[in-house]
mmCIF file of C-alpha atoms in Angstrom:
data_model
loop_
_atom_site.group_PDB
_atom_site.id
_atom_site.type_symbol
_atom_site.label_atom_id
_atom_site.label_comp_id
_atom_site.label_asym_id
_atom_site.label_seq_id
_atom_site.Cartn_x
_atom_site.Cartn_y
_atom_site.Cartn_z
ATOM 1 C CA MET A 1 86.738 66.488 83.447
ATOM 2 C CA ALA A 2 84.141 64.446 85.353
ATOM 3 C CA PHE A 3 84.332 64.755 89.132
ATOM 4 C CA GLU A 4 83.121 62.302 91.791
ATOM 5 C CA GLN A 5 82.540 64.560 94.794
ATOM 6 C CA ILE A 6 81.938 67.999 93.320
ATOM 7 C CA THR A 7 79.991 69.376 90.380
ATOM 8 C CA THR A 8 80.815 72.392 88.240
ATOM 9 C CA GLU A 9 78.700 74.632 86.049
ATOM 10 C CA VAL A 10 79.578 77.768 84.098
ATOM 11 C CA ALA A 11 76.877 80.302 83.227
ATOM 12 C CA ASP A 12 77.103 84.036 82.473
ATOM 13 C CA GLY A 13 80.836 84.065 83.205
ATOM 14 C CA VAL A 14 80.361 82.501 86.664
ATOM 15 C CA LEU A 15 81.673 79.075 87.671
ATOM 16 C CA THR A 16 79.601 77.444 90.415
ATOM 17 C CA ILE A 17 81.400 74.653 92.257
ATOM 18 C CA THR A 18 79.102 72.514 94.393
ATOM 19 C CA LEU A 19 80.397 70.129 97.047
ATOM 20 C CA ASN A 20 78.419 67.019 96.199
ATOM 21 C CA ARG A 21 78.234 64.473 99.004
ATOM 22 C CA PRO A 22 74.814 65.476 100.341
ATOM 23 C CA GLU A 23 74.263 62.159 102.111
ATOM 24 C CA ARG A 24 77.303 63.024 104.279
ATOM 25 C CA LEU A 25 76.566 66.756 104.544
ATOM 26 C CA ASN A 26 79.379 67.181 101.999
ATOM 27 C CA ALA A 27 81.990 65.971 104.483
ATOM 28 C CA TRP A 28 85.539 66.600 103.303
ATOM 29 C CA THR A 29 87.729 63.846 101.860
ATOM 30 C CA GLY A 30 91.104 63.790 100.167
ATOM 31 C CA THR A 31 89.310 63.176 96.888
ATOM 32 C CA MET A 32 87.177 66.265 97.361
ATOM 33 C CA GLY A 33 90.263 68.352 98.083
ATOM 34 C CA SER A 34 92.023 67.103 94.946
ATOM 35 C CA GLU A 35 88.954 67.739 92.809
ATOM 36 C CA LEU A 36 88.543 71.250 94.178
ATOM 37 C CA ARG A 37 92.155 72.078 93.341
ATOM 38 C CA GLU A 38 91.664 70.739 89.823
ATOM 39 C CA ALA A 39 88.485 72.811 89.407
ATOM 40 C CA PHE A 40 90.401 75.946 90.385
ATOM 41 C CA ASP A 41 93.179 75.048 87.943
ATOM 42 C CA GLN A 42 90.588 74.744 85.190
ATOM 43 C CA ALA A 43 88.963 78.034 86.200
ATOM 44 C CA ASP A 44 92.242 79.926 86.033
ATOM 45 C CA ALA A 45 92.873 78.539 82.536
ATOM 46 C CA ASP A 46 89.388 79.464 81.260
ATOM 47 C CA ASP A 47 88.925 83.096 80.232
ATOM 48 C CA GLU A 48 85.159 82.564 80.145
ATOM 49 C CA VAL A 49 85.226 82.194 83.930
ATOM 50 C CA ARG A 50 85.194 85.623 85.525
ATOM 51 C CA ALA A 51 84.164 84.696 89.083
ATOM 52 C CA ILE A 52 83.716 81.536 91.162
ATOM 53 C CA ILE A 53 80.988 80.531 93.638
ATOM 54 C CA VAL A 54 81.500 77.616 96.043
ATOM 55 C CA THR A 55 78.449 76.075 97.725
ATOM 56 C CA GLY A 56 77.128 72.727 98.949
ATOM 57 C CA ALA A 57 74.515 70.268 97.711
ATOM 58 C CA GLY A 58 71.528 69.500 99.893
ATOM 59 C CA ARG A 59 71.107 70.975 103.360
ATOM 60 C CA GLY A 60 74.783 71.316 104.291
ATOM 61 C CA PHE A 61 77.765 73.304 103.096
ATOM 62 C CA CYS A 62 80.461 71.021 104.545
ATOM 63 C CA ALA A 63 80.257 69.167 107.860
ATOM 64 C CA GLY A 64 84.040 69.009 108.179
ATOM 65 C CA ALA A 65 86.326 66.031 107.706
ATOM 66 C CA ASP A 66 84.633 62.712 107.021
ATOM 67 C CA LEU A 67 85.032 60.840 110.323
ATOM 68 C CA GLY A 68 84.318 57.422 108.822
ATOM 69 C CA ALA A 69 87.794 56.183 109.840
ATOM 70 C CA GLY A 70 86.937 56.727 113.491
ATOM 71 C CA GLY A 71 89.812 57.428 115.851
ATOM 72 C CA GLU A 72 92.331 57.084 113.013
ATOM 73 C CA THR A 73 90.711 59.882 110.980
ATOM 74 C CA PHE A 74 93.525 62.343 111.677
ATOM 75 C CA ASP A 75 96.357 59.820 112.121
ATOM 76 C CA TYR A 76 98.242 60.188 108.849
ATOM 77 C CA ARG A 77 100.664 57.375 109.732
ATOM 78 C CA ALA A 78 97.819 54.920 110.351
ATOM 79 C CA ARG A 79 96.387 55.917 106.996
ATOM 80 C CA GLY A 80 99.586 55.136 105.126
ATOM 81 C CA ALA A 81 101.390 58.488 104.842
ATOM 82 C CA HIS A 82 105.180 58.092 104.747
ATOM 83 C CA GLU A 83 106.440 61.663 104.316
ATOM 84 C CA GLU A 84 108.358 63.147 107.229
ATOM 85 C CA VAL A 85 105.611 65.774 107.563
ATOM 86 C CA PRO A 86 102.538 64.922 105.463
ATOM 87 C CA ARG A 87 100.863 68.009 104.043
ATOM 88 C CA ASP A 88 97.438 68.976 105.306
ATOM 89 C CA ASN A 89 95.180 68.665 102.271
ATOM 90 C CA GLY A 90 92.858 71.393 103.543
ATOM 91 C CA GLY A 91 95.835 73.724 103.493
ATOM 92 C CA GLU A 92 96.766 72.617 99.996
ATOM 93 C CA PHE A 93 93.301 73.727 98.903
ATOM 94 C CA THR A 94 93.281 77.074 100.739
ATOM 95 C CA LEU A 95 96.726 77.873 99.326
ATOM 96 C CA ARG A 96 95.298 77.146 95.866
ATOM 97 C CA VAL A 97 92.420 79.536 96.512
ATOM 98 C CA PHE A 98 94.935 82.139 97.713
ATOM 99 C CA GLU A 99 96.662 81.919 94.317
ATOM 100 C CA SER A 100 93.435 82.108 92.275
ATOM 101 C CA THR A 101 93.263 84.740 89.548
ATOM 102 C CA LYS A 102 89.461 84.791 89.796
ATOM 103 C CA PRO A 103 87.496 86.250 92.728
ATOM 104 C CA VAL A 104 85.795 83.614 94.873
ATOM 105 C CA ILE A 105 82.452 83.801 96.690
ATOM 106 C CA ALA A 106 81.388 81.296 99.344
ATOM 107 C CA ALA A 107 77.644 80.630 99.534
ATOM 108 C CA ILE A 108 77.405 78.859 102.896
ATOM 109 C CA ASN A 109 74.042 77.158 102.580
ATOM 110 C CA GLY A 110 74.105 75.097 105.769
ATOM 111 C CA PRO A 111 76.415 73.659 108.440
ATOM 112 C CA ALA A 112 80.058 74.647 107.892
ATOM 113 C CA VAL A 113 82.213 73.012 110.547
ATOM 114 C CA GLY A 114 85.942 72.326 110.836
ATOM 115 C CA VAL A 115 87.453 72.355 107.359
ATOM 116 C CA GLY A 116 83.980 73.298 106.136
ATOM 117 C CA ALA A 117 84.572 76.657 107.818
ATOM 118 C CA THR A 118 88.307 77.073 107.280
ATOM 119 C CA MET A 119 88.090 76.300 103.561
ATOM 120 C CA THR A 120 86.066 79.508 103.077
ATOM 121 C CA LEU A 121 88.574 81.851 104.713
ATOM 122 C CA PRO A 122 90.694 82.619 101.602
ATOM 123 C CA MET A 123 87.535 83.213 99.600
ATOM 124 C CA ASP A 124 86.907 86.890 98.948
ATOM 125 C CA VAL A 125 83.252 87.189 99.951
ATOM 126 C CA ARG A 126 81.240 84.901 102.222
ATOM 127 C CA LEU A 127 77.439 84.866 102.303
ATOM 128 C CA ALA A 128 75.435 82.523 104.510
ATOM 129 C CA ALA A 129 71.939 81.146 104.828
ATOM 130 C CA ASP A 130 70.265 82.643 107.867
ATOM 131 C CA ASP A 131 69.984 79.205 109.494
ATOM 132 C CA ALA A 132 73.598 78.144 108.787
ATOM 133 C CA ARG A 133 75.752 77.008 111.703
ATOM 134 C CA ILE A 134 79.521 77.474 111.739
ATOM 135 C CA GLY A 135 82.221 76.102 114.005
ATOM 136 C CA PHE A 136 85.991 75.942 114.323
ATOM 137 C CA VAL A 137 85.716 72.753 116.368
ATOM 138 C CA PHE A 138 89.299 71.467 116.272
ATOM 139 C CA ALA A 139 90.056 71.716 119.991
ATOM 140 C CA ARG A 140 86.959 69.625 120.701
ATOM 141 C CA ARG A 141 88.356 66.880 118.449
ATOM 142 C CA GLY A 142 91.839 66.942 119.978
ATOM 143 C CA ILE A 143 93.528 68.531 116.973
ATOM 144 C CA VAL A 144 94.493 72.060 115.889
ATOM 145 C CA PRO A 145 93.164 74.542 113.309
ATOM 146 C CA GLU A 146 94.270 73.581 109.798
ATOM 147 C CA ALA A 147 93.874 74.792 106.208
ATOM 148 C CA CYS A 148 96.183 77.747 106.997
ATOM 149 C CA SER A 149 93.401 79.139 109.205
ATOM 150 C CA SER A 150 95.823 80.407 111.848
ATOM 151 C CA TRP A 151 96.939 82.875 109.151
ATOM 152 C CA PHE A 152 93.568 83.603 107.553
ATOM 153 C CA LEU A 153 91.090 83.699 110.441
ATOM 154 C CA PRO A 154 92.700 86.469 112.547
ATOM 155 C CA ARG A 155 93.061 88.577 109.414
ATOM 156 C CA VAL A 156 89.369 88.135 108.602
ATOM 157 C CA VAL A 157 87.832 88.662 112.069
ATOM 158 C CA GLY A 158 90.670 89.849 114.350
ATOM 159 C CA ILE A 159 92.751 87.892 116.843
ATOM 160 C CA SER A 160 90.352 88.156 119.809
ATOM 161 C CA ARG A 161 87.318 86.827 117.958
ATOM 162 C CA ALA A 162 89.434 84.179 116.233
ATOM 163 C CA MET A 163 90.814 82.893 119.528
ATOM 164 C CA GLU A 164 87.379 82.840 121.144
ATOM 165 C CA TRP A 165 85.932 80.715 118.366
ATOM 166 C CA VAL A 166 88.982 78.430 118.111
ATOM 167 C CA SER A 167 89.609 77.904 121.818
ATOM 168 C CA THR A 168 85.967 77.184 122.677
ATOM 169 C CA GLY A 169 85.419 75.118 119.565
ATOM 170 C CA ARG A 170 81.712 75.886 119.797
ATOM 171 C CA VAL A 171 79.314 75.880 116.889
ATOM 172 C CA PHE A 172 77.685 79.291 116.503
ATOM 173 C CA SER A 173 74.877 80.901 114.592
ATOM 174 C CA ALA A 174 74.909 82.694 111.268
ATOM 175 C CA GLU A 175 73.940 85.854 113.155
ATOM 176 C CA GLU A 176 77.107 85.619 115.270
ATOM 177 C CA ALA A 177 79.161 85.021 112.118
ATOM 178 C CA LEU A 178 77.682 88.190 110.622
ATOM 179 C CA GLU A 179 78.253 90.236 113.765
ATOM 180 C CA GLY A 180 81.856 88.988 113.931
ATOM 181 C CA GLY A 181 82.593 89.931 110.323
ATOM 182 C CA LEU A 182 83.045 86.370 109.089
ATOM 183 C CA VAL A 183 80.217 86.682 106.565
ATOM 184 C CA ARG A 184 79.024 89.644 104.513
ATOM 185 C CA SER A 185 75.274 89.026 104.705
ATOM 186 C CA LEU A 186 72.569 86.506 105.602
ATOM 187 C CA HIS A 187 69.829 85.305 103.289
ATOM 188 C CA PRO A 188 66.893 82.896 103.364
ATOM 189 C CA GLY A 189 68.123 79.563 102.058
ATOM 190 C CA GLY A 190 66.175 79.819 98.839
ATOM 191 C CA GLU A 191 67.676 83.218 98.049
ATOM 192 C CA LEU A 192 71.314 82.575 98.954
ATOM 193 C CA LEU A 193 72.605 81.450 95.559
ATOM 194 C CA ASP A 194 70.775 84.268 93.791
ATOM 195 C CA ALA A 195 72.514 86.766 96.087
ATOM 196 C CA ALA A 196 75.902 85.175 95.431
ATOM 197 C CA ARG A 197 75.275 85.138 91.690
ATOM 198 C CA ALA A 198 74.303 88.811 91.714
ATOM 199 C CA ILE A 199 77.722 89.714 93.143
ATOM 200 C CA ALA A 200 79.509 87.351 90.762
ATOM 201 C CA ARG A 201 77.665 88.735 87.738
ATOM 202 C CA GLU A 202 78.439 92.308 88.760
ATOM 203 C CA ILE A 203 82.114 91.378 88.605
ATOM 204 C CA ALA A 204 81.760 89.415 85.370
ATOM 205 C CA GLU A 205 79.801 92.103 83.552
ATOM 206 C CA ASN A 206 81.690 95.229 84.603
ATOM 207 C CA ALA A 207 85.300 94.596 85.622
ATOM 208 C CA ALA A 208 88.446 94.000 83.559
ATOM 209 C CA PRO A 209 89.550 90.407 84.314
ATOM 210 C CA VAL A 210 93.281 91.185 84.343
ATOM 211 C CA SER A 211 92.727 94.134 86.678
ATOM 212 C CA VAL A 212 90.650 91.973 89.023
ATOM 213 C CA ALA A 213 93.321 89.260 89.037
ATOM 214 C CA LEU A 214 96.064 91.759 89.852
ATOM 215 C CA ALA A 215 93.959 93.470 92.515
ATOM 216 C CA ARG A 216 93.279 90.124 94.149
ATOM 217 C CA GLN A 217 97.006 89.331 94.280
ATOM 218 C CA MET A 218 97.768 92.750 95.713
ATOM 219 C CA MET A 219 95.104 92.669 98.414
ATOM 220 C CA TRP A 220 95.860 89.180 99.732
ATOM 221 C CA ARG A 221 99.642 89.423 99.537
ATOM 222 C CA MET A 222 99.668 92.788 101.270
ATOM 223 C CA LEU A 223 98.107 91.233 104.377
ATOM 224 C CA GLY A 224 101.597 89.972 105.154
ATOM 225 C CA ALA A 225 103.589 93.024 104.038
ATOM 226 C CA GLU A 226 105.685 94.792 106.654
ATOM 227 C CA HIS A 227 105.322 98.350 105.308
ATOM 228 C CA PRO A 228 103.033 100.316 102.949
ATOM 229 C CA MET A 229 106.056 100.917 100.721
ATOM 230 C CA ILE A 230 105.647 97.308 99.551
ATOM 231 C CA ALA A 231 102.168 98.219 98.338
ATOM 232 C CA HIS A 232 103.437 101.448 96.766
ATOM 233 C CA ARG A 233 105.962 99.514 94.702
ATOM 234 C CA ALA A 234 103.296 97.086 93.478
ATOM 235 C CA ASP A 235 100.779 99.881 92.835
ATOM 236 C CA SER A 236 103.313 101.813 90.786
ATOM 237 C CA ARG A 237 104.271 98.822 88.655
ATOM 238 C CA GLY A 238 100.631 97.900 88.239
ATOM 239 C CA MET A 239 99.609 101.385 87.161
ATOM 240 C CA LEU A 240 102.497 101.534 84.686
ATOM 241 C CA ALA A 241 101.581 98.194 83.117
ATOM 242 C CA ARG A 242 97.825 98.657 83.083
ATOM 243 C CA GLY A 243 97.947 102.315 82.094
ATOM 244 C CA GLN A 244 99.438 101.284 78.744
ATOM 245 C CA SER A 245 97.002 98.417 78.204
ATOM 246 C CA ALA A 246 94.158 98.053 75.750
ATOM 247 C CA ASP A 247 91.890 97.564 78.754
ATOM 248 C CA ALA A 248 92.695 101.039 80.075
ATOM 249 C CA VAL A 249 91.952 102.597 76.691
ATOM 250 C CA GLU A 250 88.657 100.715 76.506
ATOM 251 C CA GLY A 251 87.702 101.491 80.102
ATOM 252 C CA VAL A 252 88.108 105.236 79.658
ATOM 253 C CA THR A 253 86.586 105.279 76.177
ATOM 254 C CA ALA A 254 83.541 103.306 77.319
ATOM 255 C CA PHE A 255 83.041 105.688 80.237
ATOM 256 C CA LEU A 256 83.227 108.748 77.995
ATOM 257 C CA GLU A 257 80.882 107.162 75.448
ATOM 258 C CA LYS A 258 78.492 106.086 78.219
ATOM 259 C CA ARG A 259 78.426 102.428 77.181
ATOM 260 C CA PRO A 260 79.446 99.120 78.791
ATOM 261 C CA ALA A 261 83.145 98.348 78.446
ATOM 262 C CA ARG A 262 84.336 95.374 76.416
ATOM 263 C CA PHE A 263 87.733 94.598 77.884
ATOM 264 C CA PRO A 264 90.020 92.744 75.421
ATOM 265 C CA ASP A 265 92.907 91.619 77.659
ATOM 266 C CA ARG A 266 92.909 87.999 78.830
ATOM 267 C CA VAL A 267 94.177 86.486 82.066
ATOM 268 C CA SER A 268 95.391 83.431 80.148
ATOM 269 C CA ASP A 269 97.876 85.601 78.255
ATOM 270 C CA GLY A 270 99.719 86.212 81.516
ATOM 271 C CA LEU A 271 99.733 88.871 84.195
ATOM 272 C CA PRO A 272 102.235 91.722 84.460
ATOM 273 C CA GLU A 273 104.899 91.139 87.107
ATOM 274 C CA ILE A 274 104.132 93.815 89.675
ATOM 275 C CA MET A 275 105.763 92.199 92.729
ATOM 276 C CA PRO A 276 109.088 90.896 91.373
ATOM 277 C CA GLY A 277 110.508 90.120 94.814
ATOM 278 C CA TRP A 278 107.522 88.087 96.007
ATOM 279 C CA ARG A 279 107.987 84.343 96.238
ATOM 280 C CA ALA A 280 105.707 81.787 97.891
ATOM 281 C CA PRO A 281 107.636 79.930 100.620
ATOM 282 C CA GLU A 282 108.322 76.232 100.094
ATOM 283 C CA PHE A 283 106.738 73.600 102.348
ATOM 284 C CA GLU A 284 109.302 72.225 104.794
#
């Protein structure tokens, strides 16, 4: 599928999604959000994709919502929405990332402000260029944090740091993002994608895709679990299902034979149900 505002490329088992509005610092639009969701749908359906990198074209990652509509930018009624409560399209995207069966790496190559910052929160690893600038600027625009960030951000950096960044709305340095735990590491701009690809390739070349998909579900869903017993139930079901799999046989055999594993199981064939009581809430 040809996209208008993003590009996609698959190499060595890694899908790189690039936000592609460089003349606008990759500012977010509804079209971009729809295309990103479609790219993630395609990635989940493609067994050749083992990991995903999201980055931006040009000197920016994403400068936030495109403000070309001026004061009506965030007025859904003025822009023709008729639903009782129109859905935030940033949240539709972050919920899609939350459901991804492939691990996701953000390569924040430049300014990441507003939705440009919140869109990265459900991604599993965030790396940044050492001159990147990040900001949760919503209060300075008269709106509130979106893209489910009131759920994600405190879980990533803790409630105190999250509230400081959100209530001040200030734009801060990559160094502060690193110190606060928002990003894993900083890199010179020219080395950022190589660093992200090294992590993605390590996943693609060594890990069983079905195991990674299940582990990703378990880790993210357990952030909202009320007791470790919920994890114990999922672990037990997961170990039962995977312990009988061809992947488990291959993983152990490859280790004993001191060779790289060639895992045969495919995500597209379906994942074992290890959390039978878990249901995503409906939007109301």
